[in-house]
Short mmCIF file of C-alpha atoms in Angstrom, two decimals:
data_model
loop_
_atom_site.label_atom_id
_atom_site.label_comp_id
_atom_site.label_asym_id
_atom_site.label_seq_id
_atom_site.Cartn_x
_atom_site.Cartn_y
_atom_site.Cartn_z
CA MET A 27 79.84 100.67 113.08
CA SER A 28 81.74 98.00 115.08
CA GLU A 29 85.50 98.01 114.99
CA THR A 30 85.86 94.41 114.03
CA ALA A 31 83.49 92.06 112.25
CA ALA A 32 83.58 88.39 111.18
CA ILE A 33 81.43 86.05 109.13
CA ARG A 34 80.17 82.63 110.20
CA HIS A 35 78.43 80.15 107.81
CA LEU A 36 76.12 78.11 110.16
CA ASP A 37 74.34 75.02 108.98
CA LEU A 38 71.29 74.82 111.21
CA ARG A 39 71.27 71.05 110.94
CA ARG A 40 74.57 70.87 112.81
CA LYS A 41 76.21 72.10 116.02
CA GLU A 42 76.83 75.85 116.25
CA PRO A 43 80.47 76.69 115.32
CA PRO A 44 82.80 78.59 117.68
CA VAL A 45 82.19 82.36 118.09
CA PRO A 46 84.90 84.43 116.30
CA SER A 47 86.93 86.96 118.33
CA ALA A 48 85.19 89.92 116.72
CA GLU A 49 82.85 92.61 118.16
CA LEU A 50 80.21 91.99 115.41
CA VAL A 51 79.43 88.52 113.95
CA TYR A 52 77.51 88.24 110.73
CA ASP A 53 75.87 84.73 110.65
CA VAL A 54 74.70 83.29 107.36
CA PHE A 55 72.29 80.47 108.02
CA TRP A 56 72.09 77.44 105.74
CA TRP A 57 70.17 74.21 105.64
CA GLY A 58 72.64 72.03 103.77
CA ASP A 59 73.34 73.96 100.55
CA LEU A 60 70.23 76.11 100.81
CA PRO A 61 70.86 79.63 102.17
CA ILE A 62 67.95 80.57 104.32
CA GLY A 63 68.75 83.77 106.17
CA ALA A 64 71.39 86.05 107.85
CA LYS A 65 71.74 87.97 111.11
CA ALA A 66 74.30 90.45 112.55
CA SER A 67 74.86 89.96 116.33
CA ALA A 68 77.19 91.47 118.94
CA ARG A 69 79.67 88.92 120.20
CA GLY A 70 78.08 89.05 123.66
CA GLU A 71 74.80 87.73 122.21
CA LEU A 72 76.42 84.59 121.08
CA PRO A 73 76.47 81.60 121.11
CA LEU A 74 72.82 81.06 120.20
CA GLY A 75 70.96 78.74 122.56
CA VAL A 76 69.43 75.48 121.45
CA GLY A 77 65.89 76.93 121.73
CA GLN A 78 67.01 79.96 119.71
CA LEU A 79 68.36 77.80 116.96
CA ARG A 80 65.22 75.65 116.82
CA ALA A 81 63.00 78.67 116.62
CA LEU A 82 65.18 80.32 114.05
CA ALA A 83 65.30 77.25 111.83
CA ALA A 84 61.54 76.85 112.06
CA ASP A 85 60.90 80.44 111.02
CA LEU A 86 63.39 80.53 108.15
CA LEU A 87 62.33 77.10 106.78
CA ALA A 88 58.72 78.18 106.92
CA ARG A 89 59.66 81.17 104.72
CA GLN A 90 61.40 78.95 102.33
CA LEU A 91 58.31 76.74 102.05
CA ALA A 92 56.09 79.72 101.41
CA GLY A 93 58.51 81.07 98.78
CA ARG A 94 59.30 77.79 97.00
CA GLU A 95 56.22 75.51 97.06
CA PRO A 96 54.16 75.87 93.81
CA ALA A 97 51.01 74.73 95.52
CA LEU A 98 51.33 77.67 97.84
CA GLY A 99 51.80 80.22 94.99
CA ALA A 100 55.60 80.16 94.57
CA PRO A 101 57.57 81.71 93.17
CA LEU A 102 56.25 84.91 94.78
CA VAL A 103 55.86 87.95 92.65
CA ALA A 104 57.96 91.00 93.64
CA GLY A 105 56.13 94.17 94.69
CA SER A 106 57.09 97.74 94.34
CA GLU A 107 60.00 97.63 96.86
CA GLY A 108 61.23 94.28 95.76
CA GLN A 109 59.32 92.55 98.48
CA PRO A 110 57.06 89.69 97.81
CA HIS A 111 53.30 89.82 97.28
CA ARG A 112 52.30 87.12 99.82
CA ALA A 113 50.44 84.26 98.31
CA LEU A 114 50.35 81.91 101.35
CA SER A 115 46.91 81.36 103.00
CA LEU A 116 45.62 79.09 105.72
CA GLN A 117 43.28 77.48 103.19
CA SER A 118 46.05 76.59 100.73
CA ALA A 119 48.39 75.49 103.49
CA ALA A 120 45.77 73.20 104.88
CA THR A 121 45.62 71.36 101.56
CA MET A 122 49.33 70.54 101.76
CA ASP A 123 50.33 67.05 102.87
CA HIS A 124 53.60 66.00 104.41
CA LEU A 125 55.07 69.49 104.79
CA GLU A 126 58.16 68.30 106.61
CA GLU A 127 58.90 65.87 103.79
CA ARG A 128 58.37 68.60 101.22
CA LEU A 129 60.79 70.87 103.07
CA GLU A 130 63.44 68.13 102.99
CA GLU A 131 62.92 67.72 99.25
CA LEU A 132 63.32 71.41 98.69
CA THR A 133 66.63 71.47 100.54
CA SER A 134 68.19 68.22 99.30
CA LEU A 135 68.21 68.43 95.55
CA PRO A 136 70.78 66.59 93.36
CA PRO A 137 73.21 68.61 91.28
CA CYS A 138 71.87 69.82 87.97
CA ASP A 139 73.95 69.53 84.74
CA ALA A 140 75.39 72.89 83.60
CA SER A 141 76.84 71.95 80.29
CA ASP A 142 74.35 74.28 78.41
CA ILE A 143 75.97 77.24 80.21
CA ALA A 144 78.72 79.53 78.95
CA LEU A 145 80.37 81.08 81.95
CA ILE A 146 81.76 84.67 81.25
CA ILE A 147 84.17 86.52 83.50
CA CYS A 148 85.27 90.03 82.61
CA THR A 149 88.44 91.49 84.09
CA ARG A 150 90.64 94.47 83.75
CA ASP A 151 94.08 94.73 85.28
CA ARG A 152 93.30 92.93 88.52
CA PRO A 153 95.39 89.83 88.38
CA ARG A 154 95.29 88.91 92.09
CA ALA A 155 91.49 89.06 92.05
CA LEU A 156 91.17 87.15 88.86
CA GLU A 157 93.59 84.44 90.08
CA ARG A 158 91.52 84.00 93.32
CA CYS A 159 88.29 83.76 91.24
CA LEU A 160 89.82 81.20 88.78
CA ALA A 161 91.19 79.12 91.63
CA SER A 162 87.67 78.78 93.16
CA LEU A 163 85.99 77.58 89.97
CA PRO A 164 87.27 73.87 90.00
CA ARG A 165 85.01 73.43 93.09
CA GLN A 166 81.84 73.76 91.02
CA VAL A 167 79.74 70.56 91.31
CA SER A 168 78.56 71.09 87.75
CA GLU A 169 81.06 72.35 85.13
CA PRO A 170 80.02 74.90 82.45
CA GLY A 171 79.98 73.82 78.85
CA GLN A 172 82.12 76.79 77.92
CA PHE A 173 84.45 79.09 80.08
CA ILE A 174 85.27 82.59 78.67
CA VAL A 175 87.52 85.18 80.25
CA VAL A 176 87.19 88.60 78.57
CA ASP A 177 90.35 90.66 79.22
CA ASN A 178 89.44 94.41 79.08
CA SER A 179 92.94 95.71 79.64
CA ALA A 180 94.76 97.63 76.98
CA SER A 181 97.75 95.25 77.05
CA GLY A 182 96.07 91.90 77.47
CA SER A 183 97.52 91.55 80.95
CA ALA A 184 95.33 88.48 81.83
CA ARG A 185 96.50 86.37 78.89
CA ALA A 186 99.39 84.63 80.71
CA LEU A 187 97.32 83.91 83.79
CA CYS A 188 94.51 82.38 81.74
CA ALA A 189 97.02 80.20 79.89
CA ASN A 190 97.82 78.46 83.31
CA TYR A 191 94.26 77.17 83.38
CA GLY A 192 93.00 74.61 80.88
CA GLY A 193 89.78 75.04 79.02
CA ILE A 194 89.55 78.89 79.04
CA ASP A 195 88.48 80.65 75.90
CA TYR A 196 90.53 83.88 76.15
CA VAL A 197 89.02 87.03 74.54
CA HIS A 198 90.85 90.36 74.48
CA GLU A 199 88.69 93.48 74.18
CA PRO A 200 90.98 96.44 74.50
CA ALA A 201 88.34 99.13 74.14
CA PRO A 202 87.52 100.12 77.78
CA GLY A 203 84.05 99.52 79.29
CA LEU A 204 82.37 96.68 81.13
CA SER A 205 79.54 96.63 78.68
CA ARG A 206 81.92 96.26 75.80
CA ALA A 207 83.61 93.42 77.56
CA ARG A 208 80.43 91.63 78.32
CA ASN A 209 79.23 92.07 74.76
CA ALA A 210 82.47 90.54 73.55
CA GLY A 211 81.84 87.62 75.83
CA ILE A 212 78.26 87.19 74.48
CA ARG A 213 79.58 87.03 70.90
CA ALA A 214 82.17 84.46 71.82
CA ALA A 215 79.59 82.21 73.69
CA ARG A 216 78.30 79.09 72.06
CA ARG A 217 75.73 77.85 74.66
CA PRO A 218 72.08 78.71 75.09
CA VAL A 219 72.52 80.08 78.58
CA LEU A 220 75.09 82.81 79.49
CA ALA A 221 76.23 83.30 83.12
CA PHE A 222 78.23 86.31 84.22
CA THR A 223 80.30 86.89 87.35
CA ASP A 224 83.12 89.26 88.16
CA ASP A 225 86.78 88.83 88.95
CA ASP A 226 86.27 89.92 92.59
CA VAL A 227 83.87 86.98 93.24
CA GLU A 228 84.23 83.40 94.47
CA PRO A 229 81.18 81.34 93.39
CA HIS A 230 79.68 78.83 95.90
CA PRO A 231 80.25 75.26 94.57
CA ALA A 232 76.56 74.80 93.68
CA TRP A 233 76.30 78.12 91.80
CA LEU A 234 76.15 76.97 88.23
CA SER A 235 74.11 73.92 89.18
CA GLU A 236 71.47 76.21 90.67
CA VAL A 237 71.54 78.64 87.77
CA SER A 238 70.88 75.75 85.43
CA ARG A 239 68.04 74.39 87.69
CA ALA A 240 66.35 77.78 87.71
CA PHE A 241 66.20 78.02 83.94
CA ARG A 242 65.02 74.43 83.71
CA GLN A 243 62.15 75.01 86.23
CA HIS A 244 60.97 78.53 85.19
CA ASP A 245 60.16 80.13 81.86
CA VAL A 246 62.14 83.33 82.45
CA GLU A 247 64.80 85.12 80.34
CA CYS A 248 67.12 86.10 83.29
CA VAL A 249 68.21 84.56 86.52
CA THR A 250 70.00 86.40 89.34
CA GLY A 251 71.22 85.11 92.61
CA LEU A 252 72.36 85.87 96.19
CA VAL A 253 75.56 87.92 96.62
CA LEU A 254 77.13 87.34 100.14
CA PRO A 255 80.16 89.14 101.51
CA ALA A 256 83.49 87.15 101.37
CA THR A 257 84.90 89.09 104.26
CA LEU A 258 84.13 92.06 106.49
CA GLY A 259 87.63 92.78 107.74
CA THR A 260 87.71 96.55 106.99
CA LYS A 261 85.63 99.68 107.75
CA ALA A 262 84.84 100.05 104.03
CA GLN A 263 83.60 96.46 103.65
CA ARG A 264 81.42 96.75 106.77
CA ASN A 265 79.87 100.08 105.63
CA PHE A 266 79.20 98.67 102.16
CA GLN A 267 77.49 95.69 103.64
CA PHE A 268 75.43 97.25 106.47
CA ALA A 269 75.19 101.03 105.83
CA LEU A 270 74.66 100.79 102.07
CA GLY A 271 72.88 97.44 101.94
CA ALA A 272 75.44 95.86 99.58
CA PHE A 273 73.63 93.78 96.89
CA GLY A 274 70.42 93.10 98.82
CA ASN A 275 69.72 90.36 101.31
CA SER A 276 66.63 88.38 100.34
CA PHE A 277 66.72 84.58 100.87
CA VAL A 278 63.53 83.63 99.06
CA PRO A 279 62.99 83.44 95.29
CA LEU A 280 61.15 86.41 93.67
CA LEU A 281 59.63 86.75 90.21
CA PHE A 282 60.02 90.20 88.58
CA ASP A 283 57.42 90.29 85.84
CA GLU A 284 54.85 92.60 84.20
CA ARG A 285 53.08 93.12 87.49
CA PHE A 286 56.20 94.47 89.15
CA PHE A 287 57.09 96.57 86.15
CA ALA A 288 53.59 98.09 85.95
CA GLU A 289 53.58 98.86 89.80
CA THR A 290 57.03 100.65 89.74
CA ARG A 291 57.07 102.20 86.22
CA PRO A 292 55.38 105.48 87.21
CA HIS A 293 58.23 106.11 89.69
CA GLY A 294 61.10 104.67 87.79
CA ALA A 295 60.88 100.89 87.79
CA HIS A 296 63.04 99.62 90.71
CA VAL A 297 64.89 97.17 88.49
CA TRP A 298 68.15 97.43 90.62
CA ARG A 299 66.31 95.18 93.17
CA ILE A 300 66.36 92.28 90.63
CA GLY A 301 69.98 91.40 91.59
CA ALA A 302 73.60 92.30 90.72
CA GLY A 303 75.84 91.95 87.70
CA ALA A 304 78.16 89.82 89.73
CA ASN A 305 75.66 87.06 89.75
CA MET A 306 73.35 87.02 86.70
CA ALA A 307 72.55 84.74 83.81
CA PHE A 308 70.47 85.02 80.63
CA ARG A 309 69.01 82.80 77.96
CA ARG A 310 70.79 83.69 74.70
CA SER A 311 67.45 84.43 73.19
CA ALA A 312 67.20 87.44 75.51
CA PHE A 313 69.96 89.15 73.60
CA ASP A 314 68.51 88.08 70.22
CA ARG A 315 65.32 89.80 71.26
CA ALA A 316 66.51 92.93 73.18
CA GLY A 317 70.03 93.55 71.90
CA LEU A 318 73.25 93.64 73.84
CA PHE A 319 74.42 95.68 76.84
CA ASP A 320 74.23 99.47 76.30
CA GLU A 321 77.95 100.48 75.85
CA ARG A 322 77.27 104.03 77.07
CA LEU A 323 76.72 102.50 80.58
CA GLY A 324 78.77 100.51 83.05
CA ALA A 325 82.28 100.67 84.55
CA GLY A 326 84.67 102.40 82.11
CA ALA A 327 81.78 104.49 80.67
CA SER A 328 79.11 106.27 82.67
CA GLY A 329 79.79 104.28 85.84
CA CYS A 330 77.43 101.36 86.43
CA SER A 331 73.80 100.09 85.93
CA GLU A 332 74.33 98.45 82.52
CA ASP A 333 72.89 95.41 84.18
CA SER A 334 69.83 96.97 85.61
CA GLU A 335 69.17 98.84 82.29
CA PHE A 336 69.06 95.56 80.56
CA TRP A 337 66.65 94.18 83.07
CA TYR A 338 64.53 97.28 82.55
CA ARG A 339 64.62 96.66 78.81
CA LEU A 340 63.59 92.98 79.19
CA LEU A 341 60.58 93.94 81.38
CA ALA A 342 59.53 96.78 79.13
CA LEU A 343 59.59 94.32 76.19
CA GLY A 344 57.40 91.83 78.09
CA GLY A 345 60.04 89.60 79.59
CA SER A 346 60.50 88.41 83.24
CA CYS A 347 63.46 87.75 85.61
CA LEU A 348 63.79 85.39 88.49
CA TYR A 349 65.86 86.07 91.57
CA GLU A 350 66.95 82.66 92.90
CA PRO A 351 69.06 82.80 96.16
CA ARG A 352 70.12 79.18 95.81
CA ALA A 353 72.62 80.56 93.29
CA VAL A 354 75.23 82.02 95.58
CA VAL A 355 78.45 83.90 95.09
CA LEU A 356 80.80 85.50 97.63
CA HIS A 357 81.91 89.07 96.81
CA HIS A 358 85.10 90.83 97.94
CA HIS A 359 83.89 94.29 98.71
CA ARG A 360 86.23 97.19 98.30
CA SER A 361 88.69 97.18 101.21
CA GLU A 362 89.83 100.75 101.26
CA TRP A 363 87.77 103.74 102.44
CA GLN A 364 88.67 105.99 99.54
CA GLU A 365 88.01 103.15 97.12
CA LEU A 366 84.46 102.74 98.54
CA LYS A 367 83.73 106.46 98.38
CA SER A 368 84.84 106.53 94.69
CA GLN A 369 82.67 103.40 94.03
CA VAL A 370 79.64 105.03 95.70
CA ARG A 371 80.05 108.13 93.61
CA VAL A 372 80.50 106.21 90.41
CA TYR A 373 77.55 103.92 91.22
CA MET A 374 75.25 106.89 91.65
CA ARG A 375 76.44 108.61 88.51
CA GLY A 376 75.88 105.42 86.58
CA HIS A 377 72.39 104.97 88.16
CA VAL A 378 71.34 108.48 87.03
CA SER A 379 72.73 107.94 83.52
CA ALA A 380 70.82 104.66 83.25
CA LEU A 381 67.59 106.42 84.30
CA VAL A 382 68.21 108.92 81.44
CA ALA A 383 68.84 106.11 78.99
CA GLN A 384 65.63 104.27 80.06
CA HIS A 385 63.54 107.46 79.73
CA ASP A 386 64.89 108.18 76.24
CA ALA A 387 64.32 104.61 75.09
CA PHE A 388 60.80 104.09 76.38
CA GLY A 389 59.41 107.60 77.22
CA ASP A 390 58.83 106.63 80.87
CA ARG A 391 58.75 109.86 82.90
CA GLY A 392 59.00 107.89 86.11
CA ASN A 393 62.76 107.76 85.53
CA LEU A 394 62.94 111.58 85.48
CA ARG A 395 60.75 111.72 88.66
CA ARG A 396 63.28 109.46 90.35
CA ILE A 397 66.20 111.71 89.35
CA GLY A 398 64.54 114.95 90.27
CA LEU A 399 62.35 114.02 93.20
CA GLN A 400 62.93 110.56 94.80
CA LEU A 401 66.75 110.81 94.97
CA PRO A 402 66.81 114.29 96.51
CA LYS A 403 64.24 113.04 99.14
CA TYR A 404 66.57 110.13 99.80
CA PHE A 405 69.51 112.42 100.31
CA VAL A 406 67.50 114.66 102.74
CA ARG A 407 66.20 111.67 104.74
CA THR A 408 69.57 109.93 104.90
CA GLY A 409 71.43 113.14 105.75
CA LEU A 410 69.08 114.07 108.55
CA GLY A 411 69.16 110.63 110.04
CA SER A 412 72.88 110.49 109.90
CA LEU A 413 73.19 113.93 111.59
CA LEU A 414 70.64 113.07 114.31
CA HIS A 415 72.25 109.70 115.24
CA GLY A 416 75.96 110.85 114.69
CA ARG A 417 76.53 108.44 111.76
CA TRP A 418 79.44 110.42 110.42
CA THR A 419 80.68 107.69 108.08
CA ARG A 420 77.28 107.36 106.50
CA LEU A 421 77.18 111.09 105.99
CA SER A 422 80.48 110.93 104.30
CA LEU A 423 79.26 108.21 101.93
CA MET A 424 76.08 110.20 101.21
CA THR A 425 78.17 113.15 100.23
CA ALA A 426 79.83 110.91 97.63
CA GLU A 427 76.45 109.82 96.45
CA ILE A 428 75.34 113.48 95.93
CA ARG A 429 78.49 114.12 93.94
CA GLY A 430 77.60 111.22 91.78
CA TRP A 431 74.08 112.37 91.39
CA LEU A 432 75.26 115.83 90.26
CA ALA A 433 77.66 114.25 87.75
CA GLY A 434 74.79 112.02 86.48
CA LEU A 435 72.62 115.16 85.86
CA THR A 436 75.07 116.19 83.15
CA TYR A 437 73.81 113.31 80.95
CA LEU A 438 70.46 115.14 80.62
CA ALA A 439 72.39 117.85 78.80
CA ARG A 440 74.39 115.62 76.46
CA PRO A 441 72.48 115.58 73.17
CA GLY A 442 74.94 113.39 71.32
CA TRP A 443 74.99 110.81 74.15
CA ARG A 444 71.22 110.85 74.35
CA ARG A 445 70.63 110.59 70.59
CA ARG A 446 72.19 107.09 70.70
CA ARG A 447 69.08 105.90 72.66
CA GLY A 448 67.86 102.49 71.71
CA GLU A 449 70.88 101.78 69.47
CA TRP A 450 71.60 98.51 71.13
CA GLN A 451 74.01 96.38 69.26
CA LYS A 452 72.72 93.13 67.92
CA LEU A 453 74.51 89.72 67.93
#
């Protein structure tokens, strides 16, 4: 892993910006407000030549067209590994007229009204992160109809900070747990669409506009979006982004529906590929139909995966989710190495606990196969690869993952915890 890394946001319609003085440069490519791809390069490989930029733009925009043009089968349906089932064919492409004009239409859309959205941010004793997040929100091109901050601290530590910002509905939920906090936000919301982000996030100015657009254009119950790194200044942040894959890196929309669920269900449906809790939104009717977040799961409880368990529940009950990378947020990854190791351990523990909950609720044995077969195979494969290539930091993180997996196994032997299966709270 490089010693230093920097992020460039490069609009391919314009001149390439200066190359940062870092050994590794992570370029995020845009076409106006449309994110279309990303690439990590050594500093010696930059700047990109004119020919490289043109070829790159042509390739990335062609992928956008294939993934967004309804006449070509868009949105593409996600396959077993969260990759699209290709729908583009020469025959269908030949029937399209004015492809360049259509691309321009796809990348130059006017803002969409977001007044039907209740924005919910949950926080717990992180005033600096919350202040940074709140300071970024006035840049939204479309304001939400309601703005809720749920303070999950015991003392209500965010109350004074929220009072400095007008228009915030402050909710204090002292009982610890991210799921509890999110459920408190849902109960306080008075809009038909509920959008969630975290206090360590800075939303792109078009975020809520694109969330609203996605719901207006598609009959889905959930929309997730692209999570990009805000900075890569530390070893922990770089390893989370590159070694662990962060929150995914797809730049074309994907539909997760009954086909995806049927394909992955025998092996534990890969619902974590749908998105991240730092960038997700739901129709309120989804909670009316499927209940609220499982309060056994998530930060402050078993660890995490309360978001992916809810997506599992929606798909198991016949719903669908859309991943729309137009809706972008920037996430501040953990900056300290020990914080990252702790996060990795807790994430894996939460993942295993969610698999137990999903099995108990729906009887899908694929969840148990993932716990007892797929995850151990992943540890062996990752461990051997790390040893062979001398990736000692990755091996250290994998050790934390194994500790989390072992802790997660204990949920199989908690009858009281498991008896609460399916007892999702209602609105």
